[in-house]
CSV table of C-alpha atoms and ligand atoms in Angstrom, one decimal:
chain,number,residue,atom,x,y,z
A,1,MET,CA,-6.6,-16.1,20.0
A,2,ILE,CA,-8.8,-13.3,21.5
A,3,LYS,CA,-9.3,-10.5,19.0
A,4,PRO,CA,-11.5,-7.9,20.9
A,5,TRP,CA,-11.5,-5.5,17.9
A,6,LEU,CA,-13.6,-8.0,16.0
A,7,TRP,CA,-16.3,-7.9,18.6
A,8,ILE,CA,-17.0,-4.2,18.1
A,9,PRO,CA,-18.5,-2.5,15.0
A,10,ALA,CA,-16.0,-2.0,12.2
A,11,SER,CA,-16.3,1.8,12.3
A,12,LEU,CA,-15.5,1.9,16.0
A,13,ALA,CA,-12.6,-0.6,15.6
A,14,HIS,CA,-11.3,1.7,12.8
A,15,ALA,CA,-11.7,4.8,15.0
A,16,VAL,CA,-9.6,3.3,17.8
A,17,SER,CA,-7.1,1.4,15.6
A,18,ASP,CA,-4.3,3.9,16.1
A,19,ILE,CA,-4.5,3.3,19.9
A,20,GLY,CA,-4.5,-0.4,19.3
A,21,VAL,CA,-1.4,-0.2,17.1
A,22,GLN,CA,0.4,1.9,19.6
A,23,ALA,CA,-0.5,-0.3,22.5
A,24,SER,CA,0.5,-3.4,20.6
A,25,ALA,CA,3.8,-1.9,19.8
A,26,PHE,CA,4.4,-0.8,23.4
A,27,LEU,CA,3.7,-4.3,24.6
A,28,ALA,CA,5.8,-6.0,21.9
A,29,ASP,CA,9.2,-7.3,22.9
A,30,ASP,CA,12.0,-5.5,21.2
A,31,TRP,CA,11.1,-7.5,18.1
A,32,GLN,CA,12.8,-5.2,15.6
A,33,ASP,CA,16.2,-6.0,17.2
A,34,GLN,CA,15.6,-9.8,17.2
A,35,PRO,CA,16.9,-12.1,14.5
A,36,GLU,CA,13.4,-13.1,13.5
A,37,CYS,CA,12.8,-9.6,12.2
A,38,LYS,CA,15.4,-10.3,9.6
A,39,TRP,CA,14.0,-12.8,7.1
A,40,LYS,CA,14.7,-12.8,3.4
A,41,PRO,CA,16.2,-9.3,3.5
A,42,PHE,CA,16.3,-7.2,0.4
A,43,ARG,CA,18.2,-4.2,-0.9
A,44,TRP,CA,16.8,-1.8,-3.4
A,45,ASN,CA,18.1,1.6,-4.5
A,46,GLY,CA,20.5,1.6,-1.5
A,47,PHE,CA,17.8,0.9,1.0
A,48,GLU,CA,17.9,-2.1,3.4
A,49,PHE,CA,14.7,-4.0,3.9
A,50,LYS,CA,15.0,-6.3,6.9
A,51,ASN,CA,12.2,-8.4,5.5
A,52,ARG,CA,9.9,-8.1,2.5
A,53,LEU,CA,6.5,-7.7,4.3
A,54,GLY,CA,5.3,-4.1,4.6
A,55,ILE,CA,2.3,-2.0,5.5
A,56,ALA,CA,0.0,-1.0,2.7
A,57,GLY,CA,-1.2,2.5,2.0
A,58,GLY,CA,-4.1,3.7,4.1
A,59,LEU,CA,-3.2,2.2,7.5
A,60,ASP,CA,-1.0,5.1,8.6
A,61,LYS,CA,-2.5,8.0,6.5
A,62,ASN,CA,-0.8,10.8,8.4
A,63,ALA,CA,2.5,9.1,9.4
A,64,GLU,CA,1.6,9.1,13.0
A,65,ASN,CA,2.6,5.5,13.8
A,66,ILE,CA,6.0,5.1,12.1
A,67,GLN,CA,7.8,3.9,15.2
A,68,ALA,CA,5.0,1.6,16.2
A,69,TRP,CA,5.0,-0.2,12.8
A,70,GLN,CA,8.7,-0.6,12.8
A,71,LYS,CA,8.6,-2.1,16.4
A,72,LEU,CA,5.9,-4.5,15.2
A,73,GLY,CA,8.4,-5.8,12.7
A,74,ALA,CA,7.3,-4.2,9.4
A,75,GLY,CA,9.9,-4.6,6.7
A,76,PHE,CA,8.8,-1.2,5.3
A,77,LEU,CA,5.9,1.2,5.6
A,78,GLU,CA,3.8,3.1,3.1
A,79,ILE,CA,2.2,6.1,4.6
A,80,GLY,CA,-0.7,8.1,3.1
A,81,THR,CA,-2.6,8.7,0.9
A,82,VAL,CA,-1.5,12.2,1.6
A,83,THR,CA,-3.4,15.1,-0.1
A,84,PRO,CA,-2.3,18.7,-0.8
A,85,LEU,CA,-4.9,20.3,1.5
A,86,PRO,CA,-6.4,18.6,4.6
A,87,GLN,CA,-9.8,16.9,3.8
A,88,LYS,CA,-12.3,14.8,5.6
A,89,SER,CA,-13.6,11.3,4.7
A,90,ASN,CA,-16.6,10.9,2.4
A,91,PRO,CA,-19.9,11.3,4.2
A,92,GLY,CA,-21.9,8.4,5.6
A,93,GLN,CA,-20.7,4.9,6.4
A,94,ILE,CA,-17.0,4.5,5.3
A,95,ILE,CA,-16.0,1.1,6.5
A,96,ALA,CA,-17.5,-2.4,7.0
A,97,ARG,CA,-16.2,-5.9,7.3
A,98,ASP,CA,-17.4,-9.5,6.6
A,99,LEU,CA,-15.8,-12.0,9.0
A,100,GLU,CA,-17.1,-15.0,7.1
A,101,GLN,CA,-15.4,-14.0,3.8
A,102,MET,CA,-12.5,-12.2,5.5
A,103,ALA,CA,-13.3,-9.1,3.5
A,104,LEU,CA,-13.2,-5.3,4.1
A,105,TRP,CA,-15.2,-2.6,2.4
A,106,ASN,CA,-14.3,1.0,2.5
A,107,LYS,CA,-15.4,4.3,1.0
A,108,MET,CA,-13.0,6.6,2.7
A,109,GLY,CA,-11.9,8.9,-0.1
A,110,PHE,CA,-8.5,10.1,1.1
A,111,PRO,CA,-9.1,11.6,4.6
A,112,SER,CA,-5.8,13.4,5.2
A,113,LYS,CA,-4.3,16.1,7.4
A,114,GLY,CA,-2.5,17.4,4.4
A,115,TYR,CA,1.1,17.3,3.2
A,116,ARG,CA,2.5,20.0,5.5
A,117,TYR,CA,1.4,18.1,8.6
A,118,VAL,CA,2.6,14.7,7.2
A,119,SER,CA,5.9,16.2,6.2
A,120,ASP,CA,6.5,17.4,9.8
A,121,GLU,CA,5.5,14.0,11.2
A,122,ILE,CA,8.1,12.2,9.0
A,123,ARG,CA,10.8,14.7,9.7
A,124,PHE,CA,10.5,14.2,13.5
A,125,ALA,CA,10.2,10.4,13.5
A,126,GLU,CA,13.1,8.3,14.3
A,127,ARG,CA,13.0,5.5,11.7
A,128,ASN,CA,15.0,2.6,10.6
A,129,ILE,CA,12.8,1.1,7.9
A,130,PRO,CA,12.3,2.3,4.3
A,131,LEU,CA,9.3,4.7,4.0
A,132,PHE,CA,7.1,5.0,0.9
A,133,VAL,CA,4.8,8.0,0.7
A,134,ASN,CA,1.6,7.6,-1.1
A,135,ILE,CA,0.1,10.7,-2.6
A,136,GLY,CA,-3.3,11.7,-4.0
A,137,LYS,CA,-5.2,14.7,-5.3
A,138,ASN,CA,-7.9,16.6,-3.3
A,139,ARG,CA,-11.4,15.5,-4.0
A,140,GLN,CA,-12.5,18.8,-5.6
A,141,THR,CA,-9.6,19.1,-8.0
A,142,PRO,CA,-10.6,18.4,-11.6
A,143,ASN,CA,-8.7,15.8,-13.6
A,144,ASP,CA,-7.0,18.3,-15.9
A,145,LYS,CA,-5.3,19.8,-12.8
A,146,ALA,CA,-4.7,16.6,-11.0
A,147,PHE,CA,-1.1,15.9,-12.1
A,148,ASP,CA,-0.2,19.5,-11.1
A,149,GLU,CA,-1.1,18.4,-7.5
A,150,TYR,CA,0.9,15.1,-7.8
A,151,ALA,CA,3.9,17.1,-9.1
A,152,MET,CA,3.5,19.6,-6.2
A,153,LEU,CA,3.4,16.8,-3.6
A,154,THR,CA,6.3,15.1,-5.2
A,155,GLU,CA,8.4,18.3,-5.0
A,156,ASN,CA,7.5,18.8,-1.4
A,157,LEU,CA,7.7,15.3,-0.1
A,158,ARG,CA,10.5,13.8,-2.1
A,159,ALA,CA,13.2,14.6,0.4
A,160,GLN,CA,11.4,12.6,3.1
A,161,ALA,CA,10.4,9.6,1.1
A,162,ASP,CA,12.4,6.6,0.0
A,163,ALA,CA,9.9,6.2,-2.7
A,164,LEU,CA,6.7,8.0,-3.8
A,165,VAL,CA,3.6,6.1,-4.7
A,166,LEU,CA,1.1,7.7,-7.1
A,167,ASN,CA,-2.4,6.7,-6.1
A,168,ILE,CA,-4.7,7.1,-9.1
A,169,SER,CA,-6.4,3.7,-8.5
A,170,SER,CA,-8.7,4.4,-5.5
A,171,PRO,CA,-12.4,3.8,-6.4
A,172,ASN,CA,-13.4,6.4,-3.7
A,173,THR,CA,-12.6,9.7,-5.5
A,174,ALA,CA,-14.9,10.3,-8.4
A,175,GLY,CA,-13.1,10.1,-11.8
A,176,LEU,CA,-9.7,9.3,-10.3
A,177,ARG,CA,-9.2,6.1,-12.2
A,178,ASP,CA,-9.7,8.1,-15.5
A,179,LEU,CA,-6.1,9.4,-14.9
A,180,PHE,CA,-4.9,6.0,-16.2
A,181,LYS,CA,-6.1,7.1,-19.7
A,182,LYS,CA,-3.3,8.0,-22.0
A,183,GLU,CA,-4.6,11.6,-22.5
A,184,TYR,CA,-3.7,12.3,-18.9
A,185,LEU,CA,-1.2,9.7,-18.0
A,186,GLU,CA,1.8,10.2,-20.2
A,187,ALA,CA,2.1,14.0,-19.8
A,188,GLY,CA,1.1,13.7,-16.1
A,189,LEU,CA,3.8,11.2,-15.3
A,190,LYS,CA,6.4,13.3,-17.0
A,191,LYS,CA,5.4,16.3,-14.9
A,192,VAL,CA,5.8,14.2,-11.7
A,193,LEU,CA,9.1,12.6,-12.7
A,194,LYS,CA,10.5,16.0,-13.5
A,195,LYS,CA,10.0,17.0,-9.9
A,196,SER,CA,11.0,13.7,-8.3
A,197,ILE,CA,14.8,14.1,-9.1
A,198,TYR,CA,16.4,11.1,-7.4
A,199,THR,CA,13.4,9.8,-5.5
A,200,PRO,CA,11.9,6.7,-7.2
A,201,VAL,CA,8.2,7.0,-8.2
A,202,LEU,CA,5.9,3.9,-8.1
A,203,LEU,CA,2.5,3.6,-9.7
A,204,LYS,CA,-0.3,1.8,-7.8
A,205,PHE,CA,-2.7,-0.2,-10.0
A,206,SER,CA,-6.4,-1.0,-9.8
A,207,PRO,CA,-7.3,-4.7,-10.0
A,208,ASP,CA,-10.3,-3.8,-12.2
A,209,MET,CA,-8.2,-2.9,-15.3
A,210,THR,CA,-8.3,-5.1,-18.4
A,211,ASP,CA,-5.2,-6.8,-19.8
A,212,GLN,CA,-5.1,-4.2,-22.6
A,213,GLU,CA,-5.3,-1.3,-20.1
A,214,LEU,CA,-2.6,-2.8,-18.0
A,215,GLN,CA,-0.3,-3.3,-21.0
A,216,GLU,CA,-0.8,0.3,-22.2
A,217,VAL,CA,-0.1,1.8,-18.8
A,218,VAL,CA,2.9,-0.5,-18.1
A,219,ARG,CA,4.5,0.4,-21.4
A,220,THR,CA,3.7,4.2,-21.0
A,221,ALA,CA,5.0,4.3,-17.5
A,222,ILE,CA,8.2,2.4,-18.3
A,223,GLY,CA,8.7,4.7,-21.3
A,224,VAL,CA,8.8,7.8,-19.2
A,225,GLY,CA,11.0,6.3,-16.5
A,226,ILE,CA,8.8,4.9,-13.7
A,227,SER,CA,10.7,3.0,-11.0
A,228,GLY,CA,8.1,0.3,-10.2
A,229,PHE,CA,4.5,-0.7,-9.6
A,230,ILE,CA,2.2,-1.8,-6.8
A,231,MET,CA,-0.5,-4.3,-7.5
A,232,THR,CA,-3.2,-3.6,-6.3
A,233,ASN,CA,-5.7,-1.2,-4.7
A,234,THR,CA,-9.3,-2.3,-3.7
A,235,THR,CA,-11.8,-3.7,-6.2
A,236,THR,CA,-15.2,-2.4,-7.3
A,237,TYR,CA,-16.1,-6.0,-8.3
A,238,ARG,CA,-18.7,-7.7,-6.1
A,239,GLY,CA,-18.9,-11.5,-6.0
A,240,PRO,CA,-22.4,-13.1,-6.0
A,241,HIS,CA,-22.6,-13.3,-2.1
A,242,SER,CA,-21.1,-9.9,-1.3
A,243,PRO,CA,-22.9,-8.1,1.6
A,244,PHE,CA,-21.4,-4.8,0.6
A,245,PRO,CA,-22.8,-1.7,-1.2
A,246,THR,CA,-21.9,-1.3,-4.9
A,247,GLU,CA,-20.0,2.0,-4.3
A,248,GLY,CA,-16.6,1.8,-2.5
A,249,GLY,CA,-13.8,-0.8,-2.7
A,250,VAL,CA,-13.4,-4.3,-1.4
A,251,SER,CA,-10.2,-5.8,0.0
A,252,GLY,CA,-9.1,-8.9,1.8
A,253,ALA,CA,-9.6,-12.5,0.7
A,254,PRO,CA,-12.0,-11.9,-2.2
A,255,LEU,CA,-9.3,-9.7,-3.8
A,256,ARG,CA,-6.8,-12.5,-3.8
A,257,GLU,CA,-7.3,-13.8,-7.4
A,258,ALA,CA,-7.6,-10.4,-9.1
A,259,SER,CA,-4.5,-9.1,-7.3
A,260,VAL,CA,-2.4,-12.1,-8.4
A,261,ARG,CA,-3.7,-11.8,-12.0
A,262,CYS,CA,-2.8,-8.1,-12.1
A,263,PHE,CA,0.6,-8.8,-10.7
A,264,GLU,CA,1.4,-11.5,-13.2
A,265,LYS,CA,0.2,-9.4,-16.1
A,266,VAL,CA,2.3,-6.4,-15.1
A,267,GLN,CA,5.3,-8.7,-14.7
A,268,GLU,CA,4.6,-10.1,-18.2
A,269,PHE,CA,4.1,-6.7,-19.8
A,270,ALA,CA,7.3,-5.3,-18.2
A,271,GLY,CA,9.2,-8.0,-20.2
A,272,SER,CA,12.9,-7.5,-20.4
A,273,GLU,CA,12.6,-4.3,-18.2
A,274,ARG,CA,11.3,-6.3,-15.3
A,275,ASN,CA,14.6,-6.5,-13.5
A,276,SER,CA,15.1,-2.7,-13.4
A,277,LEU,CA,11.7,-2.3,-11.7
A,278,LEU,CA,10.5,-2.7,-8.1
A,279,LEU,CA,7.3,-4.9,-8.2
A,280,VAL,CA,5.2,-4.9,-5.0
A,281,ASN,CA,2.2,-7.2,-4.6
A,282,CYS,CA,-0.7,-6.3,-2.3
A,283,GLY,CA,-4.3,-7.5,-2.1
A,284,GLY,CA,-5.8,-10.6,-0.5
A,285,VAL,CA,-2.6,-11.5,1.3
A,286,MET,CA,-4.3,-13.1,4.4
A,287,THR,CA,-1.9,-15.8,5.6
A,288,SER,CA,1.8,-16.5,5.8
A,289,ALA,CA,1.3,-19.0,2.9
A,290,ASP,CA,-0.1,-16.1,0.8
A,291,VAL,CA,3.0,-14.0,1.6
A,292,PHE,CA,5.4,-16.8,0.5
A,293,ASP,CA,3.2,-17.5,-2.6
A,294,ARG,CA,3.5,-13.9,-3.8
A,295,LEU,CA,7.3,-13.9,-3.3
A,296,LYS,CA,7.5,-17.2,-5.2
A,297,ARG,CA,5.5,-15.6,-8.1
A,298,GLY,CA,8.2,-12.9,-8.3
A,299,ALA,CA,7.1,-10.1,-6.1
A,300,ASP,CA,10.1,-8.1,-4.7
A,301,LEU,CA,8.0,-6.9,-1.7
A,302,VAL,CA,4.5,-7.8,-0.3
A,303,GLN,CA,2.1,-5.5,1.5
A,304,VAL,CA,-0.9,-6.1,3.8
A,305,TYR,CA,-3.9,-4.1,5.1
A,306,SER,CA,-6.8,-6.5,5.6
A,307,ALA,CA,-4.7,-9.3,7.1
A,308,LEU,CA,-3.8,-6.9,10.0
A,309,VAL,CA,-7.4,-6.1,10.6
A,310,PHE,CA,-8.5,-9.8,10.8
A,311,ASN,CA,-5.3,-11.2,12.4
A,312,GLY,CA,-4.0,-8.2,14.4
A,313,PRO,CA,-0.6,-6.6,14.2
A,314,GLY,CA,1.0,-9.8,15.5
A,315,PHE,CA,0.6,-11.0,12.0
A,316,LEU,CA,4.0,-9.6,11.0
A,317,LYS,CA,5.8,-11.6,13.6
A,318,GLU,CA,3.7,-14.7,12.8
A,319,VAL,CA,4.9,-14.6,9.2
A,320,ALA,CA,8.5,-14.2,10.2
A,321,LEU,CA,8.3,-17.2,12.6
A,322,GLU,CA,6.6,-19.3,9.9
A,323,TRP,CA,9.4,-18.4,7.5
A,324,LYS,CA,12.0,-19.5,9.9
A,325,LYS,CA,10.0,-22.7,10.6
A,326,LEU,CA,9.9,-23.5,7.0
A,327,ASN,CA,13.7,-23.1,7.1
A,328,HIS,CA,13.7,-20.8,4.1
A,329,VAL,CA,16.4,-18.8,5.8
A,330,ALA,CA,19.0,-21.3,4.7
A,331,ARG,CA,18.2,-20.4,1.1
A,332,ASP,CA,18.4,-16.6,1.5
B,401,FMN,C1,-9.9,1.1,5.0
B,401,FMN,C2,-9.0,1.1,3.9
B,401,FMN,C3,-8.3,2.3,3.6
B,401,FMN,C4,-7.4,2.3,2.5
B,401,FMN,N1,-6.8,3.5,2.2
B,401,FMN,C5,-5.9,3.6,1.2
B,401,FMN,C6,-5.2,4.7,0.9
B,401,FMN,O1,-5.4,5.8,1.5
B,401,FMN,N2,-4.4,4.7,-0.2
B,401,FMN,C7,-4.1,3.6,-0.9
B,401,FMN,O2,-3.3,3.6,-1.8
B,401,FMN,N3,-4.7,2.4,-0.6
B,401,FMN,C8,-5.6,2.4,0.4
B,401,FMN,N4,-6.2,1.2,0.7
B,401,FMN,C9,-5.9,0.0,-0.1
B,401,FMN,C10,-4.8,-0.9,0.5
B,401,FMN,O3,-3.6,-0.2,0.5
B,401,FMN,C11,-4.7,-2.1,-0.3
B,401,FMN,O4,-4.3,-1.8,-1.6
B,401,FMN,C12,-5.9,-3.0,-0.4
B,401,FMN,O5,-6.6,-2.9,0.9
B,401,FMN,C13,-5.6,-4.4,-0.7
B,401,FMN,O6,-4.8,-5.0,0.2
B,401,FMN,P1,-5.5,-6.0,1.4
B,401,FMN,O7,-6.3,-7.0,0.6
B,401,FMN,O8,-4.3,-6.6,2.1
B,401,FMN,O9,-6.3,-5.2,2.3
B,401,FMN,C14,-7.2,1.2,1.8
B,401,FMN,C15,-7.8,-0.1,2.1
B,401,FMN,C16,-8.7,-0.1,3.2
B,401,FMN,C17,-9.3,-1.4,3.5
């Protein structure tokens, strides 16, 4: 299959990706209305997911492509990361890819048009798929004020979100991952949950956390009333043949193992509370077989980012057709 976006530099492909997504959606048949769009449907918290494969945080940062993603067959969409004030990307190179290893590298650091802009975009979009809104603090905000920003964003975006996702796991904002420490986390989550009212709040994990860190965070978050978890964000780990700089985060195929491990540990640490939680697996899901594997391991929902870069937006339809081919539908 011809994939022209892979012939041009990653930074240029990234810059024109919105146009690519919109054009693909325009050219797509009315896929969302076809029976293929509905495979292994799911209901959660009163929301109907036509299928369990969704778009990970970071692909539609400012909620500008909601209709395109739903036409392309996404079961759900996570927009953001959205910050309080508008801010630009980190300086210098912010994205690279390695075709051989099917890996992406990024150092974006929450470029965002800010929550007011995003809130208007969501309000005026006609949508028929569940929408998660991923939120993050501004780069300059110190950690002791960070959860005030998460609480403010929660209060202002909860009415437009089917769930909010707290992103404290990006490696591209200095010190952000320290917010997982108990000294910040417990009081911080309580602040956020006080403002969320009926909107569920999910926490997105880093794949670089130890088992002990994961256990502590899972127990703390369940203790204060979190609704679920997303495993995982990008990794700071570099394999022996990684072509990427040491700063920034890696996603795609090299993340597969760490993401599965993190998912399984979180599921284990949730214990008897697992069934009251939404567990989403993301990271290194590159093929249809990966999607089905994550579902088999117990994920309620699966998300992709890198697979869409390497395979194109037609990946969503490919997975649905593959599901039908394998005749899983009979067992729904
Ligand atoms: C270029 C790029 C930008 C990203 N931006 C965000 C973001 O703004 N918020 C977030 O929570 N995750 C972000 N992510 C992480 C993805 O949501 C996802 O967790 C990660 O890429 C692993 O999934 P994958 O292997 O399918 O790519 C970004 C990833 C990439 C590659």
